[in-house]
Amino acid sequence: MCGVIGIYSKSEVNKKLFFGLNSLQHRGQESCGITVSNGENLHREKGMGLVIDVFKEENLNNLVGNIGIGHVRYSTAGGSHDYNTQPLMAFAKGIEMSLAHNGNLINHQILRTRLEEDGVMFQTAIDSEVILFLIARYYKGDIVEAIKKTMKLIKGAYAIVLCLKDKLIAFRDPLGIRPLVMGKNDEDVVFASENAAVEIVGATEIRDVKPGEIIVVDKEGINSSMYTTEGSPRHCFFEYVYFAREDATLDGTNAYNFRRRCGEYLSQESPCDVDLVVPVPDSGIPSAIGYAQKAGIPYAQGLVKNRYMGRTFIKPTQAEREMAVKLKLNPLRHVLKGKRIVLIDDSIVRGTTSANLIQRIREAGATEVHMRITSPPVKFPCYYGIDTPSRKHLIAANMDIEAIREKIGADSLAFISMEGMIKSSSDKHDKFCKACFDGDYPVDPIVI
């Protein structure tokens, strides 16, 4: 998972990109970067760390121009290294281009090997560079045609913004696995992973970029082309479960309402005789509200969140994740002592976070700790941009629910049903990628 933003404006875009990236910080905390065009040349600033730490007044002032793109990263391919920081840059046929990518290609290693055999030397270890190189290779004056030829080769999930000296291009994989929204106002056209980044710069979201769509913005206006209209959308369900901000509305589904309804369905599917409903902040809060309201059980803040800590799931290593949980969440002893609670969380991936929390909640004096999860068990690895590369890291792939309950130390454990989760979306039709739950991959993870 990463976050991307692109802006074509009548005015300077450096501060707008900075603000937009800050609103996407939850999608990646390892590195960030911005590329801006002044109409003649591209200039890039990037670094390891948070947006607020990497970008200061002095390097923002170096980014002069009215077209630009930005990226926040957490690594799924290539590792957490400075040389993998995006946006990437390339030079082809006398022009500069810069690319920012959210997603993951399942055939990038095959393509990379073939290109290396042809003598290509790569500067990074990430799949995004394969995309940029292919676009540069196929570019012969028509950027849309170059992108279409590239899309014919690459397989997997991608939401991409591409900056040329006089153009901003946005395109999305044919299944729309990763989100990309479009917004505008009188002076800006904005593309971003979530609508918060559109709204923070004063634009209004007008629609999602369609699966398989290529949009070019230049002095001629906004022009849309379709690579393909075949296939049904398969939007990532985990976006709504965990990754997206609560105010995100992606492909017609609002994350807050989805999570709240999941809590309501879960309270009906797996009721619990307890004194308090307690959320795991932040993504568990709307679901806990829905659970409490539907069940008629008091809602309570039983965990205090350190607002200066990032998201623990997307920390690069397991050791960092475990320490981050301790630093991030602290039990409220005066709320929990002597109470039977049901703890609401969005998912159990590795199980270490849940076990840590339950142990500390018991130490704070809770007499019973029941756990309810507002997504089905995560049993299969994701090949499209979520950091679950192997089944050996997924607790639900190796244990049944009772064994998981015992492992994490809960008095009871239940997950929402797939039917309940689908009903919780605003679109009751099955237009989602659920591969991490059911193993039904929309793009074959083995591509020859």
CSV table of C-alpha atoms in Angstrom, one decimal:
chain,number,residue,atom,x,y,z
A,1,MET,CA,0.0,0.0,0.0
A,2,CYS,CA,1.1,3.5,-0.8
A,3,GLY,CA,-0.5,6.8,-1.5
A,4,VAL,CA,-0.3,8.9,-4.7
A,5,ILE,CA,-1.4,12.4,-5.7
A,6,GLY,CA,-1.1,14.3,-8.9
A,7,ILE,CA,-2.1,18.0,-9.6
A,8,TYR,CA,-2.4,20.0,-12.8
A,9,SER,CA,-3.0,23.6,-11.8
A,10,LYS,CA,-3.0,27.2,-13.0
A,11,SER,CA,-0.8,28.1,-10.0
A,12,GLU,CA,2.1,26.6,-8.0
A,13,VAL,CA,1.5,23.1,-6.8
A,14,ASN,CA,4.3,22.5,-4.3
A,15,LYS,CA,2.3,23.4,-1.1
A,16,LYS,CA,-0.8,21.7,-2.5
A,17,LEU,CA,1.1,18.4,-3.0
A,18,PHE,CA,2.6,18.8,0.5
A,19,PHE,CA,-0.8,19.1,2.1
A,20,GLY,CA,-2.2,16.4,-0.1
A,21,LEU,CA,0.6,13.9,0.9
A,22,ASN,CA,0.0,14.7,4.6
A,23,SER,CA,-3.6,13.6,4.2
A,24,LEU,CA,-2.4,10.4,2.7
A,25,GLN,CA,0.3,9.7,5.4
A,26,HIS,CA,-1.7,6.8,6.8
A,27,ARG,CA,-1.0,4.9,3.6
A,28,GLY,CA,2.7,4.8,4.0
A,29,GLN,CA,5.3,6.1,6.5
A,30,GLU,CA,8.6,4.9,5.2
A,31,SER,CA,9.4,7.5,2.6
A,32,CYS,CA,7.9,10.2,0.5
A,33,GLY,CA,8.7,12.4,-2.5
A,34,ILE,CA,7.4,15.1,-4.8
A,35,THR,CA,8.2,15.8,-8.5
A,36,VAL,CA,7.2,19.2,-10.1
A,37,SER,CA,7.3,20.5,-13.7
A,38,ASN,CA,8.0,24.1,-14.4
A,39,GLY,CA,7.0,23.6,-18.0
A,40,GLU,CA,10.5,22.8,-19.2
A,41,ASN,CA,12.1,20.5,-16.7
A,42,LEU,CA,11.2,18.2,-13.8
A,43,HIS,CA,12.5,18.7,-10.3
A,44,ARG,CA,12.3,16.1,-7.6
A,45,GLU,CA,12.7,16.1,-3.8
A,46,LYS,CA,12.4,13.0,-1.7
A,47,GLY,CA,13.6,11.2,1.4
A,48,MET,CA,13.1,8.6,4.1
A,49,GLY,CA,10.5,9.4,6.8
A,50,LEU,CA,7.3,11.2,7.2
A,51,VAL,CA,6.1,14.0,4.9
A,52,ILE,CA,6.3,16.6,7.7
A,53,ASP,CA,9.9,15.7,8.4
A,54,VAL,CA,11.2,15.3,4.8
A,55,PHE,CA,9.7,18.5,3.4
A,56,LYS,CA,10.8,21.9,4.9
A,57,GLU,CA,10.4,25.4,3.5
A,58,GLU,CA,13.8,25.3,1.8
A,59,ASN,CA,13.2,22.1,-0.3
A,60,LEU,CA,9.6,22.9,-1.0
A,61,ASN,CA,10.7,26.2,-2.5
A,62,ASN,CA,12.9,24.2,-4.9
A,63,LEU,CA,9.8,22.7,-6.4
A,64,VAL,CA,8.6,25.4,-8.8
A,65,GLY,CA,5.9,24.6,-11.2
A,66,ASN,CA,2.2,24.1,-11.9
A,67,ILE,CA,2.2,20.3,-12.6
A,68,GLY,CA,3.3,17.7,-10.1
A,69,ILE,CA,3.0,14.3,-8.4
A,70,GLY,CA,3.7,13.0,-5.0
A,71,HIS,CA,4.0,9.6,-3.2
A,72,VAL,CA,4.1,8.1,0.3
A,73,ARG,CA,5.4,4.6,0.5
A,74,TYR,CA,5.3,1.5,2.6
A,75,SER,CA,7.2,-1.3,0.9
A,76,THR,CA,5.7,-4.5,-0.4
A,77,ALA,CA,8.3,-5.0,-3.2
A,78,GLY,CA,12.0,-4.1,-3.0
A,79,GLY,CA,12.3,-3.3,0.7
A,80,SER,CA,12.7,-0.1,2.7
A,81,HIS,CA,15.6,1.7,1.2
A,82,ASP,CA,16.3,5.3,0.0
A,83,TYR,CA,16.9,4.2,-3.5
A,84,ASN,CA,13.4,2.8,-3.7
A,85,THR,CA,11.7,6.1,-2.8
A,86,GLN,CA,9.2,7.5,-5.2
A,87,PRO,CA,8.4,9.3,-7.5
A,88,LEU,CA,10.8,7.7,-9.9
A,89,MET,CA,12.4,9.6,-12.8
A,90,ALA,CA,13.3,8.5,-16.4
A,91,PHE,CA,14.5,10.1,-19.6
A,92,ALA,CA,13.3,8.9,-23.0
A,93,LYS,CA,13.4,10.4,-26.5
A,94,GLY,CA,14.6,13.7,-25.2
A,95,ILE,CA,11.9,14.1,-22.5
A,96,GLU,CA,11.7,13.6,-18.8
A,97,MET,CA,9.0,11.7,-17.0
A,98,SER,CA,8.3,10.9,-13.4
A,99,LEU,CA,6.0,8.2,-12.0
A,100,ALA,CA,4.3,7.4,-8.7
A,101,HIS,CA,2.6,4.0,-8.2
A,102,ASN,CA,0.3,2.4,-5.7
A,103,GLY,CA,-0.1,-1.3,-6.0
A,104,ASN,CA,1.9,-4.4,-6.8
A,105,LEU,CA,2.7,-6.2,-10.0
A,106,ILE,CA,2.6,-10.0,-9.9
A,107,ASN,CA,4.8,-10.5,-13.0
A,108,HIS,CA,7.4,-7.7,-12.4
A,109,GLN,CA,10.2,-10.2,-11.7
A,110,ILE,CA,9.6,-12.0,-15.0
A,111,LEU,CA,9.5,-8.7,-16.9
A,112,ARG,CA,12.6,-7.4,-15.0
A,113,THR,CA,14.6,-10.5,-15.8
A,114,ARG,CA,13.7,-10.3,-19.5
A,115,LEU,CA,14.7,-6.6,-19.6
A,116,GLU,CA,18.0,-7.3,-17.8
A,117,GLU,CA,18.8,-10.0,-20.3
A,118,ASP,CA,18.3,-7.2,-22.9
A,119,GLY,CA,20.9,-5.1,-21.2
A,120,VAL,CA,18.7,-2.9,-19.1
A,121,MET,CA,20.2,-1.6,-15.8
A,122,PHE,CA,17.8,-0.8,-13.0
A,123,GLN,CA,18.4,1.8,-10.3
A,124,THR,CA,15.9,0.4,-7.8
A,125,ALA,CA,14.6,-2.9,-6.6
A,126,ILE,CA,10.9,-2.1,-7.0
A,127,ASP,CA,8.3,-3.1,-9.5
A,128,SER,CA,7.3,0.5,-10.3
A,129,GLU,CA,10.6,1.0,-12.2
A,130,VAL,CA,9.6,-1.8,-14.6
A,131,ILE,CA,6.4,0.2,-15.4
A,132,LEU,CA,8.3,3.4,-15.9
A,133,PHE,CA,10.9,1.8,-18.1
A,134,LEU,CA,8.3,0.1,-20.3
A,135,ILE,CA,6.5,3.4,-20.8
A,136,ALA,CA,9.8,5.1,-21.7
A,137,ARG,CA,10.6,2.3,-24.1
A,138,TYR,CA,7.3,2.5,-25.9
A,139,TYR,CA,7.0,6.3,-26.0
A,140,LYS,CA,7.3,7.6,-29.5
A,141,GLY,CA,5.4,10.9,-29.1
A,142,ASP,CA,2.0,9.4,-28.0
A,143,ILE,CA,2.0,8.9,-24.3
A,144,VAL,CA,-1.4,7.1,-24.3
A,145,GLU,CA,-0.2,4.6,-26.8
A,146,ALA,CA,2.9,3.9,-24.7
A,147,ILE,CA,0.8,3.4,-21.6
A,148,LYS,CA,-1.6,1.0,-23.4
A,149,LYS,CA,1.4,-1.1,-24.7
A,150,THR,CA,2.7,-1.2,-21.1
A,151,MET,CA,-0.6,-2.2,-19.6
A,152,LYS,CA,-0.8,-5.1,-22.1
A,153,LEU,CA,2.4,-6.5,-20.4
A,154,ILE,CA,2.0,-5.7,-16.7
A,155,LYS,CA,-0.3,-7.8,-14.5
A,156,GLY,CA,-1.6,-7.0,-11.1
A,157,ALA,CA,-2.7,-3.9,-9.2
A,158,TYR,CA,-1.7,-0.4,-10.1
A,159,ALA,CA,-3.0,3.2,-9.6
A,160,ILE,CA,-0.5,5.5,-11.2
A,161,VAL,CA,0.1,9.2,-11.7
A,162,LEU,CA,2.7,10.2,-14.3
A,163,CYS,CA,4.2,13.7,-14.8
A,164,LEU,CA,5.7,15.0,-18.1
A,165,LYS,CA,6.9,18.6,-18.5
A,166,ASP,CA,3.5,19.6,-19.9
A,167,LYS,CA,1.1,16.8,-19.0
A,168,LEU,CA,-0.3,15.0,-16.0
A,169,ILE,CA,-1.5,11.4,-16.7
A,170,ALA,CA,-3.5,9.1,-14.4
A,171,PHE,CA,-4.3,5.5,-15.1
A,172,ARG,CA,-5.6,2.4,-13.3
A,173,ASP,CA,-5.5,-1.3,-13.7
A,174,PRO,CA,-8.3,-3.0,-15.6
A,175,LEU,CA,-9.9,-4.4,-12.4
A,176,GLY,CA,-9.6,-1.3,-10.4
A,177,ILE,CA,-8.0,-3.2,-7.5
A,178,ARG,CA,-6.3,-0.1,-6.1
A,179,PRO,CA,-8.3,3.2,-5.7
A,180,LEU,CA,-7.8,6.4,-7.6
A,181,VAL,CA,-10.2,9.4,-7.4
A,182,MET,CA,-10.4,12.5,-9.5
A,183,GLY,CA,-11.4,16.0,-8.4
A,184,LYS,CA,-11.3,19.6,-9.7
A,185,ASN,CA,-12.0,23.2,-9.0
A,186,ASP,CA,-11.5,26.4,-11.1
A,187,GLU,CA,-7.8,26.1,-11.2
A,188,ASP,CA,-6.8,22.5,-10.3
A,189,VAL,CA,-7.3,19.0,-11.6
A,190,VAL,CA,-6.4,16.5,-8.9
A,191,PHE,CA,-5.9,12.7,-8.8
A,192,ALA,CA,-5.3,10.9,-5.5
A,193,SER,CA,-5.6,7.6,-3.7
A,194,GLU,CA,-8.3,9.0,-1.5
A,195,ASN,CA,-10.7,11.9,-1.6
A,196,ALA,CA,-9.2,13.6,1.5
A,197,ALA,CA,-6.2,14.6,-0.5
A,198,VAL,CA,-8.5,16.1,-3.2
A,199,GLU,CA,-10.5,18.0,-0.6
A,200,ILE,CA,-7.5,19.4,1.4
A,201,VAL,CA,-6.3,21.4,-1.6
A,202,GLY,CA,-9.8,22.9,-2.1
A,203,ALA,CA,-11.0,20.7,-5.0
A,204,THR,CA,-14.2,18.6,-5.1
A,205,GLU,CA,-14.2,14.9,-6.0
A,206,ILE,CA,-16.1,14.4,-9.2
A,207,ARG,CA,-15.6,10.6,-9.7
A,208,ASP,CA,-13.3,7.6,-9.5
A,209,VAL,CA,-10.9,6.9,-12.3
A,210,LYS,CA,-12.5,3.9,-14.0
A,211,PRO,CA,-10.8,0.5,-14.1
A,212,GLY,CA,-8.6,0.5,-17.2
A,213,GLU,CA,-9.0,4.2,-17.8
A,214,ILE,CA,-6.1,6.6,-18.9
A,215,ILE,CA,-6.7,10.3,-18.3
A,216,VAL,CA,-4.4,13.0,-19.7
A,217,VAL,CA,-4.6,16.6,-18.5
A,218,ASP,CA,-2.8,19.3,-20.4
A,219,LYS,CA,-3.4,22.7,-21.9
A,220,GLU,CA,-6.0,21.1,-24.2
A,221,GLY,CA,-8.1,20.0,-21.3
A,222,ILE,CA,-9.0,16.6,-19.8
A,223,ASN,CA,-9.0,13.6,-22.2
A,224,SER,CA,-10.0,10.1,-21.3
A,225,SER,CA,-9.1,6.8,-23.1
A,226,MET,CA,-9.9,3.3,-22.1
A,227,TYR,CA,-7.4,0.5,-22.3
A,228,THR,CA,-10.2,-2.0,-21.9
A,229,THR,CA,-13.8,-2.2,-20.8
A,230,GLU,CA,-13.7,-5.9,-20.3
A,231,GLY,CA,-13.9,-7.6,-16.9
A,232,SER,CA,-15.8,-6.9,-13.7
A,233,PRO,CA,-14.3,-4.5,-11.1
A,234,ARG,CA,-12.5,-6.1,-8.2
A,235,HIS,CA,-11.9,-3.4,-5.7
A,236,CYS,CA,-9.8,-4.3,-2.7
A,237,PHE,CA,-12.0,-5.1,0.3
A,238,PHE,CA,-9.1,-4.5,2.7
A,239,GLU,CA,-9.2,-0.8,1.7
A,240,TYR,CA,-12.5,-0.4,3.4
A,241,VAL,CA,-11.6,-2.8,6.3
A,242,TYR,CA,-8.4,-1.1,7.3
A,243,PHE,CA,-6.3,1.0,5.0
A,244,ALA,CA,-8.6,3.9,3.9
A,245,ARG,CA,-9.3,6.8,6.2
A,246,GLU,CA,-12.8,6.9,7.6
A,247,ASP,CA,-13.7,9.8,5.4
A,248,ALA,CA,-12.7,8.0,2.2
A,249,THR,CA,-15.4,7.2,-0.3
A,250,LEU,CA,-13.9,4.8,-2.9
A,251,ASP,CA,-15.8,3.4,-5.8
A,252,GLY,CA,-19.1,4.3,-4.2
A,253,THR,CA,-18.4,2.8,-0.7
A,254,ASN,CA,-17.7,5.1,2.3
A,255,ALA,CA,-15.2,3.6,4.7
A,256,TYR,CA,-16.9,4.9,7.9
A,257,ASN,CA,-20.4,3.7,7.0
A,258,PHE,CA,-19.0,0.4,5.8
A,259,ARG,CA,-17.2,-0.2,9.1
A,260,ARG,CA,-20.2,0.9,11.2
A,261,ARG,CA,-22.5,-1.5,9.3
A,262,CYS,CA,-20.0,-4.3,9.8
A,263,GLY,CA,-20.2,-3.7,13.5
A,264,GLU,CA,-24.0,-3.9,13.3
A,265,TYR,CA,-24.0,-7.1,11.4
A,266,LEU,CA,-21.4,-8.6,13.7
A,267,SER,CA,-23.5,-7.8,16.8
A,268,GLN,CA,-26.3,-9.9,15.2
A,269,GLU,CA,-24.2,-12.7,14.0
A,270,SER,CA,-22.1,-13.0,17.2
A,271,PRO,CA,-23.8,-11.4,20.2
A,272,CYS,CA,-21.9,-11.2,23.5
A,273,ASP,CA,-23.1,-10.8,27.1
A,274,VAL,CA,-20.7,-8.1,28.3
A,275,ASP,CA,-20.6,-4.7,30.1
A,276,LEU,CA,-18.8,-2.6,27.6
A,277,VAL,CA,-17.9,-2.5,23.9
A,278,VAL,CA,-14.3,-1.3,23.4
A,279,PRO,CA,-12.7,-0.5,20.0
A,280,VAL,CA,-9.1,-0.9,18.9
A,281,PRO,CA,-8.4,2.6,17.6
A,282,ASP,CA,-8.7,3.9,15.0
A,283,SER,CA,-10.2,1.6,12.3
A,284,GLY,CA,-12.1,-0.3,15.0
A,285,ILE,CA,-14.0,2.7,16.3
A,286,PRO,CA,-16.9,2.9,13.7
A,287,SER,CA,-17.5,-0.8,14.0
A,288,ALA,CA,-17.5,-0.7,17.8
A,289,ILE,CA,-20.1,2.2,17.6
A,290,GLY,CA,-22.3,0.1,15.2
A,291,TYR,CA,-21.9,-3.0,17.5
A,292,ALA,CA,-22.8,-1.1,20.6
A,293,GLN,CA,-25.8,0.7,19.1
A,294,LYS,CA,-27.2,-2.5,17.6
A,295,ALA,CA,-26.6,-4.6,20.7
A,296,GLY,CA,-27.7,-1.9,23.2
A,297,ILE,CA,-24.4,-2.2,25.2
A,298,PRO,CA,-22.5,0.9,26.4
A,299,TYR,CA,-19.6,2.0,24.3
A,300,ALA,CA,-16.4,2.9,26.1
A,301,GLN,CA,-12.9,4.1,25.2
A,302,GLY,CA,-10.8,1.5,26.9
A,303,LEU,CA,-7.6,2.1,25.0
A,304,VAL,CA,-5.8,5.4,24.8
A,305,LYS,CA,-4.0,6.1,21.5
A,306,ASN,CA,-0.7,7.9,21.2
A,307,ARG,CA,-1.5,10.2,18.3
A,308,TYR,CA,2.2,10.6,17.4
A,309,MET,CA,2.5,6.9,16.5
A,310,GLY,CA,1.9,5.6,13.0
A,311,ARG,CA,0.0,2.5,11.9
A,312,THR,CA,1.4,-0.7,13.4
A,313,PHE,CA,0.3,-3.1,10.6
A,314,ILE,CA,2.5,-1.3,8.1
A,315,LYS,CA,5.7,-1.1,10.1
A,316,PRO,CA,8.5,-2.8,8.1
A,317,THR,CA,9.4,-5.5,10.6
A,318,GLN,CA,7.6,-7.6,13.2
A,319,ALA,CA,9.8,-6.4,16.0
A,320,GLU,CA,8.9,-2.8,15.2
A,321,ARG,CA,5.2,-3.7,15.0
A,322,GLU,CA,5.2,-5.2,18.5
A,323,MET,CA,7.0,-2.3,20.0
A,324,ALA,CA,4.8,0.1,18.1
A,325,VAL,CA,1.7,-1.5,19.6
A,326,LYS,CA,3.0,-0.9,23.2
A,327,LEU,CA,3.8,2.7,22.4
A,328,LYS,CA,0.7,3.3,20.5
A,329,LEU,CA,-2.1,1.9,22.7
A,330,ASN,CA,-2.4,1.9,26.4
A,331,PRO,CA,-5.3,0.4,28.4
A,332,LEU,CA,-7.5,2.7,30.5
A,333,ARG,CA,-7.4,0.9,33.9
A,334,HIS,CA,-10.2,3.0,35.4
A,335,VAL,CA,-12.6,2.1,32.6
A,336,LEU,CA,-11.7,-1.6,32.2
A,337,LYS,CA,-11.2,-2.7,35.8
A,338,GLY,CA,-13.9,-5.2,36.9
A,339,LYS,CA,-15.6,-5.2,33.5
A,340,ARG,CA,-16.5,-7.8,31.0
A,341,ILE,CA,-15.6,-6.3,27.6
A,342,VAL,CA,-16.0,-7.1,23.9
A,343,LEU,CA,-13.0,-5.8,22.0
A,344,ILE,CA,-13.7,-4.8,18.4
A,345,ASP,CA,-11.0,-4.8,15.8
A,346,ASP,CA,-10.9,-4.7,12.0
A,347,SER,CA,-8.8,-7.8,11.4
A,348,ILE,CA,-6.4,-10.4,12.7
A,349,VAL,CA,-3.4,-10.8,10.4
A,350,ARG,CA,-0.5,-12.2,12.3
A,351,GLY,CA,-2.2,-12.3,15.8
A,352,THR,CA,0.6,-10.7,17.7
A,353,THR,CA,-1.2,-7.3,18.1
A,354,SER,CA,-4.3,-9.0,19.4
A,355,ALA,CA,-2.5,-11.2,21.9
A,356,ASN,CA,-0.5,-8.2,23.2
A,357,LEU,CA,-3.6,-6.1,23.7
A,358,ILE,CA,-5.7,-8.8,25.4
A,359,GLN,CA,-2.9,-9.5,27.9
A,360,ARG,CA,-2.5,-5.9,28.7
A,361,ILE,CA,-6.3,-5.4,29.0
A,362,ARG,CA,-6.5,-8.3,31.5
A,363,GLU,CA,-3.6,-6.7,33.4
A,364,ALA,CA,-5.6,-3.5,33.6
A,365,GLY,CA,-8.4,-5.4,35.5
A,366,ALA,CA,-10.9,-6.6,32.8
A,367,THR,CA,-12.6,-9.8,34.0
A,368,GLU,CA,-13.5,-11.1,30.6
A,369,VAL,CA,-12.1,-10.2,27.1
A,370,HIS,CA,-14.2,-11.3,24.2
A,371,MET,CA,-13.0,-10.4,20.7
A,372,ARG,CA,-15.1,-9.6,17.6
A,373,ILE,CA,-13.5,-9.0,14.2
A,374,THR,CA,-15.2,-7.1,11.4
A,375,SER,CA,-13.7,-9.0,8.6
A,376,PRO,CA,-13.4,-12.7,7.8
A,377,PRO,CA,-10.2,-14.6,8.7
A,378,VAL,CA,-7.3,-13.6,6.6
A,379,LYS,CA,-6.1,-16.9,5.2
A,380,PHE,CA,-4.3,-16.1,2.0
A,381,PRO,CA,-1.4,-13.8,1.0
A,382,CYS,CA,-2.1,-10.7,-1.0
A,383,TYR,CA,-0.1,-10.2,-4.2
A,384,TYR,CA,-1.6,-6.8,-5.0
A,385,GLY,CA,0.0,-4.5,-2.5
A,386,ILE,CA,-0.7,-5.7,1.1
A,387,ASP,CA,2.3,-6.9,3.1
A,388,THR,CA,1.2,-10.5,3.7
A,389,PRO,CA,3.6,-12.3,1.3
A,390,SER,CA,3.4,-15.8,2.8
A,391,ARG,CA,0.8,-18.0,4.5
A,392,LYS,CA,3.2,-18.8,7.2
A,393,HIS,CA,2.8,-15.3,8.5
A,394,LEU,CA,-1.1,-15.5,8.6
A,395,ILE,CA,-2.4,-17.0,11.8
A,396,ALA,CA,-5.8,-17.9,10.2
A,397,ALA,CA,-4.0,-19.9,7.5
A,398,ASN,CA,-2.5,-22.1,10.1
A,399,MET,CA,-5.0,-22.3,12.9
A,400,ASP,CA,-8.8,-22.7,13.3
A,401,ILE,CA,-10.8,-20.1,15.2
A,402,GLU,CA,-10.7,-22.0,18.5
A,403,ALA,CA,-6.9,-22.3,18.2
A,404,ILE,CA,-6.6,-18.6,17.4
A,405,ARG,CA,-8.8,-17.8,20.4
A,406,GLU,CA,-6.5,-19.8,22.6
A,407,LYS,CA,-3.4,-18.3,21.1
A,408,ILE,CA,-4.5,-14.7,21.6
A,409,GLY,CA,-6.0,-15.3,25.0
A,410,ALA,CA,-9.6,-14.3,24.4
A,411,ASP,CA,-12.6,-15.7,26.2
A,412,SER,CA,-14.4,-15.9,22.9
A,413,LEU,CA,-13.6,-15.0,19.3
A,414,ALA,CA,-15.8,-14.5,16.3
A,415,PHE,CA,-15.3,-13.0,12.8
A,416,ILE,CA,-18.0,-11.5,10.6
A,417,SER,CA,-19.3,-13.7,7.8
A,418,MET,CA,-18.4,-12.9,4.1
A,419,GLU,CA,-22.1,-12.4,3.5
A,420,GLY,CA,-22.3,-9.8,6.4
A,421,MET,CA,-19.3,-8.0,5.1
A,422,ILE,CA,-20.7,-7.8,1.5
A,423,LYS,CA,-24.0,-6.6,2.8
A,424,SER,CA,-22.2,-3.8,4.8
A,425,SER,CA,-20.9,-2.2,1.6
A,426,SER,CA,-23.1,0.3,-0.2
A,427,ASP,CA,-23.1,-1.9,-3.3
A,428,LYS,CA,-24.6,-5.2,-2.6
A,429,HIS,CA,-23.2,-6.7,-5.8
A,430,ASP,CA,-20.0,-8.6,-5.5
A,431,LYS,CA,-17.5,-6.2,-7.1
A,432,PHE,CA,-14.7,-6.8,-4.6
A,433,CYS,CA,-11.3,-8.6,-4.5
A,434,LYS,CA,-11.7,-10.9,-1.5
A,435,ALA,CA,-8.6,-13.0,-2.3
A,436,CYS,CA,-7.0,-12.6,1.2
A,437,PHE,CA,-10.2,-14.1,2.7
A,438,ASP,CA,-11.2,-16.8,0.2
A,439,GLY,CA,-8.2,-17.4,-2.1
A,440,ASP,CA,-10.1,-16.4,-5.3
A,441,TYR,CA,-7.5,-14.3,-7.0
A,442,PRO,CA,-8.8,-12.0,-9.7
A,443,VAL,CA,-5.4,-12.0,-11.5
A,444,ASP,CA,-3.6,-15.3,-11.4
A,445,PRO,CA,-0.6,-14.8,-9.0
A,446,ILE,CA,1.6,-17.0,-11.2
A,447,VAL,CA,2.0,-15.4,-14.6
A,448,ILE,CA,4.4,-16.9,-17.2
